[in-house]
mmCIF file of C-alpha atoms in Angstrom:
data_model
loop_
_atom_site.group_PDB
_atom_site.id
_atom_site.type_symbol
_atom_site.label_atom_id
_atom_site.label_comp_id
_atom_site.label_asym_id
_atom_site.label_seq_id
_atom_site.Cartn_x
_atom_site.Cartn_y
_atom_site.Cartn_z
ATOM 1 C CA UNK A 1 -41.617 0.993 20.964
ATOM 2 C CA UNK A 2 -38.608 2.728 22.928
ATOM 3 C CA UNK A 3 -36.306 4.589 20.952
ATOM 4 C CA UNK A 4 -32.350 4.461 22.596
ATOM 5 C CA UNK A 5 -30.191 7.515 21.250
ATOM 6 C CA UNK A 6 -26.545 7.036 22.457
ATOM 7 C CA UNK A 7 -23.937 9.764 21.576
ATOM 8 C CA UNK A 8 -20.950 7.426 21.566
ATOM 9 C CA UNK A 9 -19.852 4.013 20.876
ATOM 10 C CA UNK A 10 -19.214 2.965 24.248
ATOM 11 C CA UNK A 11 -22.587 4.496 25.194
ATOM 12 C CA UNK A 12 -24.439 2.586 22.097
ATOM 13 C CA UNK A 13 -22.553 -1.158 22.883
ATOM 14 C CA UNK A 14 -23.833 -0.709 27.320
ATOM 15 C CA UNK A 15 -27.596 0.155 25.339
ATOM 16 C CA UNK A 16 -27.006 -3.127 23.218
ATOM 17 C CA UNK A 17 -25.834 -5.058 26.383
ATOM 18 C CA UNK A 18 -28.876 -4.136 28.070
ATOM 19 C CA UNK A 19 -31.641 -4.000 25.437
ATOM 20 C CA UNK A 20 -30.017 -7.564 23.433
ATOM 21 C CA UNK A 21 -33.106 -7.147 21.051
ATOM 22 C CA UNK A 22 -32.857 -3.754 20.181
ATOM 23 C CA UNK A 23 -32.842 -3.118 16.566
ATOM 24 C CA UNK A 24 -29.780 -0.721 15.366
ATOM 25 C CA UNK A 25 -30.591 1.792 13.125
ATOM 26 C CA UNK A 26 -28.674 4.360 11.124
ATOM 27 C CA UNK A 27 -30.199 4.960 7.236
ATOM 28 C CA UNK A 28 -33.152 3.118 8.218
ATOM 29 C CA UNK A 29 -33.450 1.995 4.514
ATOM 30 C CA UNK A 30 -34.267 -1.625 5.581
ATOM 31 C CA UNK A 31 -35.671 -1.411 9.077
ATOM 32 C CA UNK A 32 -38.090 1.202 8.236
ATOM 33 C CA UNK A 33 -39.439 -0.559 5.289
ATOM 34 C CA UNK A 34 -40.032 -3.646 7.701
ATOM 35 C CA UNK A 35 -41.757 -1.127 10.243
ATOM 36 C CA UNK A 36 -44.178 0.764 8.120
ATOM 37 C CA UNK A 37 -45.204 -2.490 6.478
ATOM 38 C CA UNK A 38 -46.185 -3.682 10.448
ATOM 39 C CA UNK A 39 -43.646 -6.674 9.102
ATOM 40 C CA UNK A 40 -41.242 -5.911 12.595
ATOM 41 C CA UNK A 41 -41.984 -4.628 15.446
ATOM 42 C CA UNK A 42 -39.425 -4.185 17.834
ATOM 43 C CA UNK A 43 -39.714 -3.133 21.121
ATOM 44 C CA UNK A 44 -36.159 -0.808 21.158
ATOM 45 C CA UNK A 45 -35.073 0.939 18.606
ATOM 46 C CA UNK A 46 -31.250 1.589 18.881
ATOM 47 C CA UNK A 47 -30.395 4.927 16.908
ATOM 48 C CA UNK A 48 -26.501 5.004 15.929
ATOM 49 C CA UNK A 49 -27.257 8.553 14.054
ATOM 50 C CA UNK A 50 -24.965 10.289 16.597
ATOM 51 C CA UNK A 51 -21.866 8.068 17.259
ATOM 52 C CA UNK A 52 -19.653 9.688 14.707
ATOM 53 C CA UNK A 53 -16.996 6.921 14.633
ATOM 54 C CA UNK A 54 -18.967 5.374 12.379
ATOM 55 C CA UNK A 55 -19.056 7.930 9.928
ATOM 56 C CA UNK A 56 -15.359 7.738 9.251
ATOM 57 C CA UNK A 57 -13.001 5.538 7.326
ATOM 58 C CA UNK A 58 -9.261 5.357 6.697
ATOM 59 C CA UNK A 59 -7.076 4.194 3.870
ATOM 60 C CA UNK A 60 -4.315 2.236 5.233
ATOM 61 C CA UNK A 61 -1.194 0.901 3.539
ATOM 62 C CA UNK A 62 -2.889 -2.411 2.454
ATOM 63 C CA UNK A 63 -6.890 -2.210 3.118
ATOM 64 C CA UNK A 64 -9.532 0.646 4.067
ATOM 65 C CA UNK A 65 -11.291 1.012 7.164
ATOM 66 C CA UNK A 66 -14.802 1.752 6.308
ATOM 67 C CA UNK A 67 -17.218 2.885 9.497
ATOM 68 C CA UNK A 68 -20.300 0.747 9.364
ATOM 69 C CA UNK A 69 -22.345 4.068 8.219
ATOM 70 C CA UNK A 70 -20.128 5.655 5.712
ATOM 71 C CA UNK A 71 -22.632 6.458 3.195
ATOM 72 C CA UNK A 72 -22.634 4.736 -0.336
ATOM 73 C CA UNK A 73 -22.310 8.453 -1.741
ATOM 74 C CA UNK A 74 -19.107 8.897 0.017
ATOM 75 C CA UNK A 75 -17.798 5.519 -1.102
ATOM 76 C CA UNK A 76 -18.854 6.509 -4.954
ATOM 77 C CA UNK A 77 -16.939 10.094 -4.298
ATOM 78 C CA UNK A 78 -13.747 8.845 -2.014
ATOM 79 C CA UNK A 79 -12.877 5.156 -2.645
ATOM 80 C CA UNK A 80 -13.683 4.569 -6.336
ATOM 81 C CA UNK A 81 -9.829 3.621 -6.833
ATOM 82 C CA UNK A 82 -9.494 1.700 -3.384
ATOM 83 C CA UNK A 83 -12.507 -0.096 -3.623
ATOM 84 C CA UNK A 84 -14.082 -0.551 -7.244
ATOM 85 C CA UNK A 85 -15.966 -3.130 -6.702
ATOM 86 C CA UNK A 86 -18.096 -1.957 -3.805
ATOM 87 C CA UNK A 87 -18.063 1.640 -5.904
ATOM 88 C CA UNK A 88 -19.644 0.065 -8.674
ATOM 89 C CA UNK A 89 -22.209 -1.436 -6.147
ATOM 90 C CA UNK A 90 -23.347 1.465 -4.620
ATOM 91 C CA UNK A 91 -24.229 3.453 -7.889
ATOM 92 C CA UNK A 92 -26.910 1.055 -7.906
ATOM 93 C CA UNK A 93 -28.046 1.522 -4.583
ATOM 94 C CA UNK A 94 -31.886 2.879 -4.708
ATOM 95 C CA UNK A 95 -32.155 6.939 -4.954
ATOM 96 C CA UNK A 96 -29.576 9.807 -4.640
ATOM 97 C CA UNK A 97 -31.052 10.104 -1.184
ATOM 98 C CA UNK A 98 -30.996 6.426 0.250
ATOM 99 C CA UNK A 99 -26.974 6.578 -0.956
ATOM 100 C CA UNK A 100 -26.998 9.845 1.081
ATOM 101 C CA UNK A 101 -27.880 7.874 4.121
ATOM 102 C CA UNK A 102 -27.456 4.155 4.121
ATOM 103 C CA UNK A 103 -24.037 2.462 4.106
ATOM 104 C CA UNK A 104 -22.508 -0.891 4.281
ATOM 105 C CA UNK A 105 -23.252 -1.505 7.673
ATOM 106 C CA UNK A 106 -27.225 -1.925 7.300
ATOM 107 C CA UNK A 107 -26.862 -4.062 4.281
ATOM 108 C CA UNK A 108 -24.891 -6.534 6.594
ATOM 109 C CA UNK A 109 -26.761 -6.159 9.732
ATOM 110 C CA UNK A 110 -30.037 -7.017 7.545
ATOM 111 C CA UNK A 111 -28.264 -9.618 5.772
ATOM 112 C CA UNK A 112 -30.904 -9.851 2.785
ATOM 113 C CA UNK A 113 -29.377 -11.928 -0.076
ATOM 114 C CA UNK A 114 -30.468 -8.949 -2.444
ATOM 115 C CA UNK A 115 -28.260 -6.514 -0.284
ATOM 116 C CA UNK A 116 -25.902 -4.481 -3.215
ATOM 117 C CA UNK A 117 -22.972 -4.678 -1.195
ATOM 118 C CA UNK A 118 -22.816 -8.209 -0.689
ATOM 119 C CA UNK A 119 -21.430 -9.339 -3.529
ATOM 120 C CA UNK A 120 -18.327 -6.398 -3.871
ATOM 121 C CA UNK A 121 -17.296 -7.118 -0.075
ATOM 122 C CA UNK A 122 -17.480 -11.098 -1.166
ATOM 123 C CA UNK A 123 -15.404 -10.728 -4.173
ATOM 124 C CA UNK A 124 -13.062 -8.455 -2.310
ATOM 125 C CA UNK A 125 -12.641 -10.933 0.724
ATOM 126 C CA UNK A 126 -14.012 -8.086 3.294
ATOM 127 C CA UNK A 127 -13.872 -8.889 7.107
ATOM 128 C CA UNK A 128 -16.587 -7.438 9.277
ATOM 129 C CA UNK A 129 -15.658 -5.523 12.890
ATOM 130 C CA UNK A 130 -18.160 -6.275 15.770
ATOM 131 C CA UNK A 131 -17.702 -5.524 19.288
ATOM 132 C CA UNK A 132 -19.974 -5.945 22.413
ATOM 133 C CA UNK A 133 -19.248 -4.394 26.061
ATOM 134 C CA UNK A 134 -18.569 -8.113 27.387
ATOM 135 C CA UNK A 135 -16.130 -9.284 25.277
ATOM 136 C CA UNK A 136 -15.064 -6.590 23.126
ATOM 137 C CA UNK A 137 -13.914 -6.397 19.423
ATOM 138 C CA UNK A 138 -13.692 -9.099 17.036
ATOM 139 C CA UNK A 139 -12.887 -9.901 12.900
ATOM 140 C CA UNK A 140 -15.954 -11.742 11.553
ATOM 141 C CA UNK A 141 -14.095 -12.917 7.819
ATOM 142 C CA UNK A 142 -17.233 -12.140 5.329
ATOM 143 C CA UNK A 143 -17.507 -15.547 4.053
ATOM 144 C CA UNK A 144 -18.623 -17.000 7.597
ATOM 145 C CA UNK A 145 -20.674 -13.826 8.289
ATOM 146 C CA UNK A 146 -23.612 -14.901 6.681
ATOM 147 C CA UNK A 147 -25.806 -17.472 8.343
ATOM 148 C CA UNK A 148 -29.307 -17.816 6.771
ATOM 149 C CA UNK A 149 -31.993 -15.961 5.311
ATOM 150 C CA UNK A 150 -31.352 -12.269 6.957
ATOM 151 C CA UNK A 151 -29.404 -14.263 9.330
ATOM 152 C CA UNK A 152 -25.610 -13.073 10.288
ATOM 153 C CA UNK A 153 -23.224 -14.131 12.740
ATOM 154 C CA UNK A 154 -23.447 -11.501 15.239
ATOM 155 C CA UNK A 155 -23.874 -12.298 18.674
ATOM 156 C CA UNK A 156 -27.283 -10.491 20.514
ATOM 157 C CA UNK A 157 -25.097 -8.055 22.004
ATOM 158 C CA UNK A 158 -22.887 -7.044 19.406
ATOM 159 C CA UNK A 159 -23.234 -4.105 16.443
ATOM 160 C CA UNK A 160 -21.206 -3.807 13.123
ATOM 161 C CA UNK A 161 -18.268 -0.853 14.078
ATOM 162 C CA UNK A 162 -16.759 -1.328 10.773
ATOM 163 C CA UNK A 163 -15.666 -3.189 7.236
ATOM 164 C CA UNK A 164 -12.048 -4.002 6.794
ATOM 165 C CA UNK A 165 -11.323 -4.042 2.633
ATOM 166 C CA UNK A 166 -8.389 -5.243 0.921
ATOM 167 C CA UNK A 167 -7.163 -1.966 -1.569
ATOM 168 C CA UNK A 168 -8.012 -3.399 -4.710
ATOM 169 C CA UNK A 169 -4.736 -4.828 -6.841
ATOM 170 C CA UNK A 170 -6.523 -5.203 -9.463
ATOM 171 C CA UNK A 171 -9.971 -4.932 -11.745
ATOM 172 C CA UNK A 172 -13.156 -4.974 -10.068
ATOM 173 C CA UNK A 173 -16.550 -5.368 -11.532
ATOM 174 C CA UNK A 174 -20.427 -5.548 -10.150
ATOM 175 C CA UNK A 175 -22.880 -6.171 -12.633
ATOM 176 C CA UNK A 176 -27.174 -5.834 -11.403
ATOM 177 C CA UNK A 177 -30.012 -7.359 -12.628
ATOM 178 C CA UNK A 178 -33.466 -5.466 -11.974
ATOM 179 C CA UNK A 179 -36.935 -4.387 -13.687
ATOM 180 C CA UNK A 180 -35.426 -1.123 -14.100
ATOM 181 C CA UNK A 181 -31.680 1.476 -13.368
ATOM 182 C CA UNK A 182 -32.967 3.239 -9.887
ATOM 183 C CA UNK A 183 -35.237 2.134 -6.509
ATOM 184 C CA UNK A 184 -35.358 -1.480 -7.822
ATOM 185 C CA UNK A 185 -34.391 -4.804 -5.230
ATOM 186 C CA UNK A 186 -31.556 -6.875 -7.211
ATOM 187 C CA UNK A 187 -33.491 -9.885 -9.335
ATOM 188 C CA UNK A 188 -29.784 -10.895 -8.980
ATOM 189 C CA UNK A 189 -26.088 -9.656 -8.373
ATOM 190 C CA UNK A 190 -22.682 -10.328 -9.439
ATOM 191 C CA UNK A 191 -19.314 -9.359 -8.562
ATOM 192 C CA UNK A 192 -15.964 -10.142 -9.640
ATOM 193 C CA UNK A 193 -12.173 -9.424 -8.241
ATOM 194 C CA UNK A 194 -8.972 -9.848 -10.398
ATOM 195 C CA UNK A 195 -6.287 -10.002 -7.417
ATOM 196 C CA UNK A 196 -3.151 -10.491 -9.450
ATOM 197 C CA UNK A 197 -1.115 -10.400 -6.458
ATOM 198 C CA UNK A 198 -1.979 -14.066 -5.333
ATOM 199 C CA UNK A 199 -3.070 -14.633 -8.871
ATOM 200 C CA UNK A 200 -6.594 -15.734 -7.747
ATOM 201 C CA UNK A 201 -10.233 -14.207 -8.576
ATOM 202 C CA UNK A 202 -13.009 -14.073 -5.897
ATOM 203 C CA UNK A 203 -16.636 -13.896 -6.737
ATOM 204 C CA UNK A 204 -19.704 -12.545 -5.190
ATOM 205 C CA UNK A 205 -23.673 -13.598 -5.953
ATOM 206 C CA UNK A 206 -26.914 -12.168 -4.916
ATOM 207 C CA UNK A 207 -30.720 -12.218 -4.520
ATOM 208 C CA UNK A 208 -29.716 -15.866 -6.265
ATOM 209 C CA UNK A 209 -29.595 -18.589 -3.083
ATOM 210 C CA UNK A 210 -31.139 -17.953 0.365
ATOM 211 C CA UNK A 211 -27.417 -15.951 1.440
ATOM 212 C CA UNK A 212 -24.796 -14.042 -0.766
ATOM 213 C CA UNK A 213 -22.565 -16.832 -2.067
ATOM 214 C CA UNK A 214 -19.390 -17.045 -3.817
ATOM 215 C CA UNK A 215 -19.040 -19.618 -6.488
ATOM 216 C CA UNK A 216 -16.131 -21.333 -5.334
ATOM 217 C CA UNK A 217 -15.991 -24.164 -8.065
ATOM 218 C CA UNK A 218 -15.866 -21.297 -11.032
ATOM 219 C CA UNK A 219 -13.024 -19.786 -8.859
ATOM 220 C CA UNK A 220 -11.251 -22.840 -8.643
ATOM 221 C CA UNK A 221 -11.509 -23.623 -12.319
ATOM 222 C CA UNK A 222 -10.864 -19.894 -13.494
ATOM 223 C CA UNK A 223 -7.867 -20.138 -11.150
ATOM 224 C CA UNK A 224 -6.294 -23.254 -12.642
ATOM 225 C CA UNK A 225 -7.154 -22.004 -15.928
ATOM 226 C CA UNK A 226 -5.242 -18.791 -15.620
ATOM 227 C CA UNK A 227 -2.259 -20.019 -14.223
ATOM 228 C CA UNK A 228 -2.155 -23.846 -16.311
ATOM 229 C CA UNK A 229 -2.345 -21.651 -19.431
ATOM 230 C CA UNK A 230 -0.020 -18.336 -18.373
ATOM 231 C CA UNK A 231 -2.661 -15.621 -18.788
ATOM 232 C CA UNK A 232 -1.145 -13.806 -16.005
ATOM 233 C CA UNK A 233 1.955 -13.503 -17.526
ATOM 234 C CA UNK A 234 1.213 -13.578 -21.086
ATOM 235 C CA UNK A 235 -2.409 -11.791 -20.756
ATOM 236 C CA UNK A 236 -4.018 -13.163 -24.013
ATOM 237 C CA UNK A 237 -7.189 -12.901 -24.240
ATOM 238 C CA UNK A 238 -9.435 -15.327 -22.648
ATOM 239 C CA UNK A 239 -11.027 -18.190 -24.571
ATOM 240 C CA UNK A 240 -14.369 -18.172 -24.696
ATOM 241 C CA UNK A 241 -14.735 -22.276 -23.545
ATOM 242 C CA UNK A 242 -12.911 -20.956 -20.270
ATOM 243 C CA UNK A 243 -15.496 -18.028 -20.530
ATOM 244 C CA UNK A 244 -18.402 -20.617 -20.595
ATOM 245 C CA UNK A 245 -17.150 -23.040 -18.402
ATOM 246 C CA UNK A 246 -16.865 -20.177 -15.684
ATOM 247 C CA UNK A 247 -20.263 -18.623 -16.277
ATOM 248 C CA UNK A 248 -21.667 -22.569 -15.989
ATOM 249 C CA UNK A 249 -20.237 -23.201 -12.804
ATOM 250 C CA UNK A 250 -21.143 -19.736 -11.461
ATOM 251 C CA UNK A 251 -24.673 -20.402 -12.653
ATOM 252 C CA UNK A 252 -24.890 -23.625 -11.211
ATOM 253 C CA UNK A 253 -23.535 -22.285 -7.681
ATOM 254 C CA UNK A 254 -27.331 -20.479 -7.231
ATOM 255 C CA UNK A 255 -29.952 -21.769 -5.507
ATOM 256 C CA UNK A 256 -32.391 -19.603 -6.192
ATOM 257 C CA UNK A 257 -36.302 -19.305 -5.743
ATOM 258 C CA UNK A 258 -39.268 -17.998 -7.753
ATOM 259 C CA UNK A 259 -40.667 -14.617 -6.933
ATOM 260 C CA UNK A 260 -42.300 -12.004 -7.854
ATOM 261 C CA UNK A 261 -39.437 -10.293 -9.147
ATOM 262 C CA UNK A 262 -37.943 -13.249 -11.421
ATOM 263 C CA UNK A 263 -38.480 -17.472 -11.588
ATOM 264 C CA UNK A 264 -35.129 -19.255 -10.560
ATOM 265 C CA UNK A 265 -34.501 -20.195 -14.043
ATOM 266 C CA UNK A 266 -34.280 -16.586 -15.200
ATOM 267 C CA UNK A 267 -31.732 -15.864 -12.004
ATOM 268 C CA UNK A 268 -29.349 -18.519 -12.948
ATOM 269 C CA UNK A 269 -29.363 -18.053 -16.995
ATOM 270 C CA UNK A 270 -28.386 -14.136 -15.689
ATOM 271 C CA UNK A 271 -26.234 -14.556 -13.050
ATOM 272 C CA UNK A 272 -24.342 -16.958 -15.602
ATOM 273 C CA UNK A 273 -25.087 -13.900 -18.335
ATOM 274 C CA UNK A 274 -23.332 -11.423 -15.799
ATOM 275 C CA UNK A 275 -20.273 -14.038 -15.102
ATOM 276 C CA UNK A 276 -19.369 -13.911 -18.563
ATOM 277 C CA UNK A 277 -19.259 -10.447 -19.312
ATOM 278 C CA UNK A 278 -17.908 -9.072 -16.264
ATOM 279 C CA UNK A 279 -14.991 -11.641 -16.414
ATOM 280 C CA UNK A 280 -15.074 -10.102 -20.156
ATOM 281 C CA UNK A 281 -14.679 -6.577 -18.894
ATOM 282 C CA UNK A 282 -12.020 -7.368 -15.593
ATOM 283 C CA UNK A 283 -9.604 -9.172 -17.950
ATOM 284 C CA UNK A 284 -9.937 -6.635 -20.785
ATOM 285 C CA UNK A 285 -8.992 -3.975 -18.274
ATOM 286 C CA UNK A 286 -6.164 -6.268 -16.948
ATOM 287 C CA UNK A 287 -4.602 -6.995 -19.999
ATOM 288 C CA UNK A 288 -4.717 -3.034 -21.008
ATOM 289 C CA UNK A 289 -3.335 -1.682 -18.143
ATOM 290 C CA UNK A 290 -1.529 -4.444 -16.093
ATOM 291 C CA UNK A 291 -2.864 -4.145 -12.997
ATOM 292 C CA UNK A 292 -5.878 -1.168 -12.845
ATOM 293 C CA UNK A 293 -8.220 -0.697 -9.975
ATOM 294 C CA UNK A 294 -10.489 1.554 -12.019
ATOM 295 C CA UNK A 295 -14.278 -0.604 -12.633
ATOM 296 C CA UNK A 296 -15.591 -0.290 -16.127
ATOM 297 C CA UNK A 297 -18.517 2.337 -16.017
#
């Protein structure tokens, strides 16, 4: 195995151009796993550890800029009001040390359905920046980005430069299912976005179908709900048949297996468990402050 260490981006996309199977690696919080279990073997390594680009993001007016290997600590510290959601998400990540090293980036270049970040960038409407030498940068929307099982869209010769995030405009929530609170692989995920703005809600579900989903049918009901019966405007609370209704049709958006971790039952009963509340918790903290981008701890 041949490891490549570039020291810039330009350097790391001509390695990529000429090695098209090297495997990136930054936090190495997936691809190790996969190497010390003999599961992968790849013949290049491609370490991004120096190209420092990618350990920056910027708050613009409307979204963030987050480098593909921002840590999750930094997220937690920095963006809790910018991004909620994806803050919430990366509390749960593993150990005080994995959040010290992996970021966003790895979760999407492995693509596992039981990646924590999945679900926030979903609800959120994230877009992904790739580049390659050849044809340079391009805007991968996140609901095209995944493609299959640990499948993504990226072209052999690209790498993840970045995640492009709507600021939040309103309540975020990310709810986790696993066997215990820390170093545990999601039995399943949700997350929610309030986005008053366009007066919509986005969704995000994983480690519950074969890729992180969005439930677009409880969307579209919740939607039609909201506005048919003024909640925006009025912000009463809720009724718990809209409640159900939701968490039914986010439930029934899974397609999930059995495993050792849970059956497929158990995964849809909780990802229809988590739907509920966190809608609970969103609209609760929209109604009492109008329009907060602070997650529920």
């Amino acid at each position: 195995m041949d490891f490549l260490r570039p020291a810039s981006w330009e350097e790391a996309l001509a390695a990529k151009a000429e090695h098209p199977t090297a495997v990136p690696i930054a936090g190495g919080t997936d691809v190790m796993v996969e190497i010390n279990f003999d599961h992968r073997r790849p013949e290049y390594l491609l370490d991004l550890n120096r190209v420092g680009d990618l350990y920056e993001w910027e708050a613009g007016e409307e979204s963030v800029r987050l480098g593909a290997s921002v840590p999750y600590t930094e997220i937690m510290n920095s963006l809790r009001a910018e991004l909620p959601g994806l803050a919430l998400a990366s509390h749960t990540v593993a150990s005080p040390q994995i959040r010290n090293r992996g970021g966003v980036g790895g979760n999407l270049g492995t693509a596992s359905p039981a990646g924590d970040a999945h679900p926030a960038l979903l609800a959120a409407g994230a877009e992904v920046e790739v580049a390659s030498a050849a044809r340079g940068t391009r805007m991968i929307p996140i609901d095209a980005f995944y493609t299959g099982v640990k499948r993504n869209a990226l072209q052999p010769d690209e790498l993840i430069r970045a995640v492009h995030v709507r600021k939040a405009d309103g309540p975020q929530q990310y709810s986790k299912v696993g066997t215990r609170n820390a170093m545990v692989i999601a039995v399943c995920a949700f997350g929610l976005a309030l986005h008053p703005e366009t007066r919509t809600v986005r969704t995000g579900i994983g480690s519950a179908a074969p890729t992180p989903v969005r439930a677009k049918a409880a969307e579209e009901f919740l939607n039609a709900a909201l506005e048919e019966g003024g909640f925006w405007d009025n912000g009463k609370i809720i009724t718990p048949s809209v409640a159900k209704r939701f968490a039914d049709l986010c439930a029934a958006a899974c397609n999930p297996i059995d495993d050792v971790r849970g059956t497929a039952s158990y995964r849809r009963h909780a990802v229809g468990v988590m739907a509920r509340r966190t809608l609970t918790w969103t609209w609760e903290s929209y109604r009492g402050t109008g329009r907060t981008t602070e997650g529920a701890a």
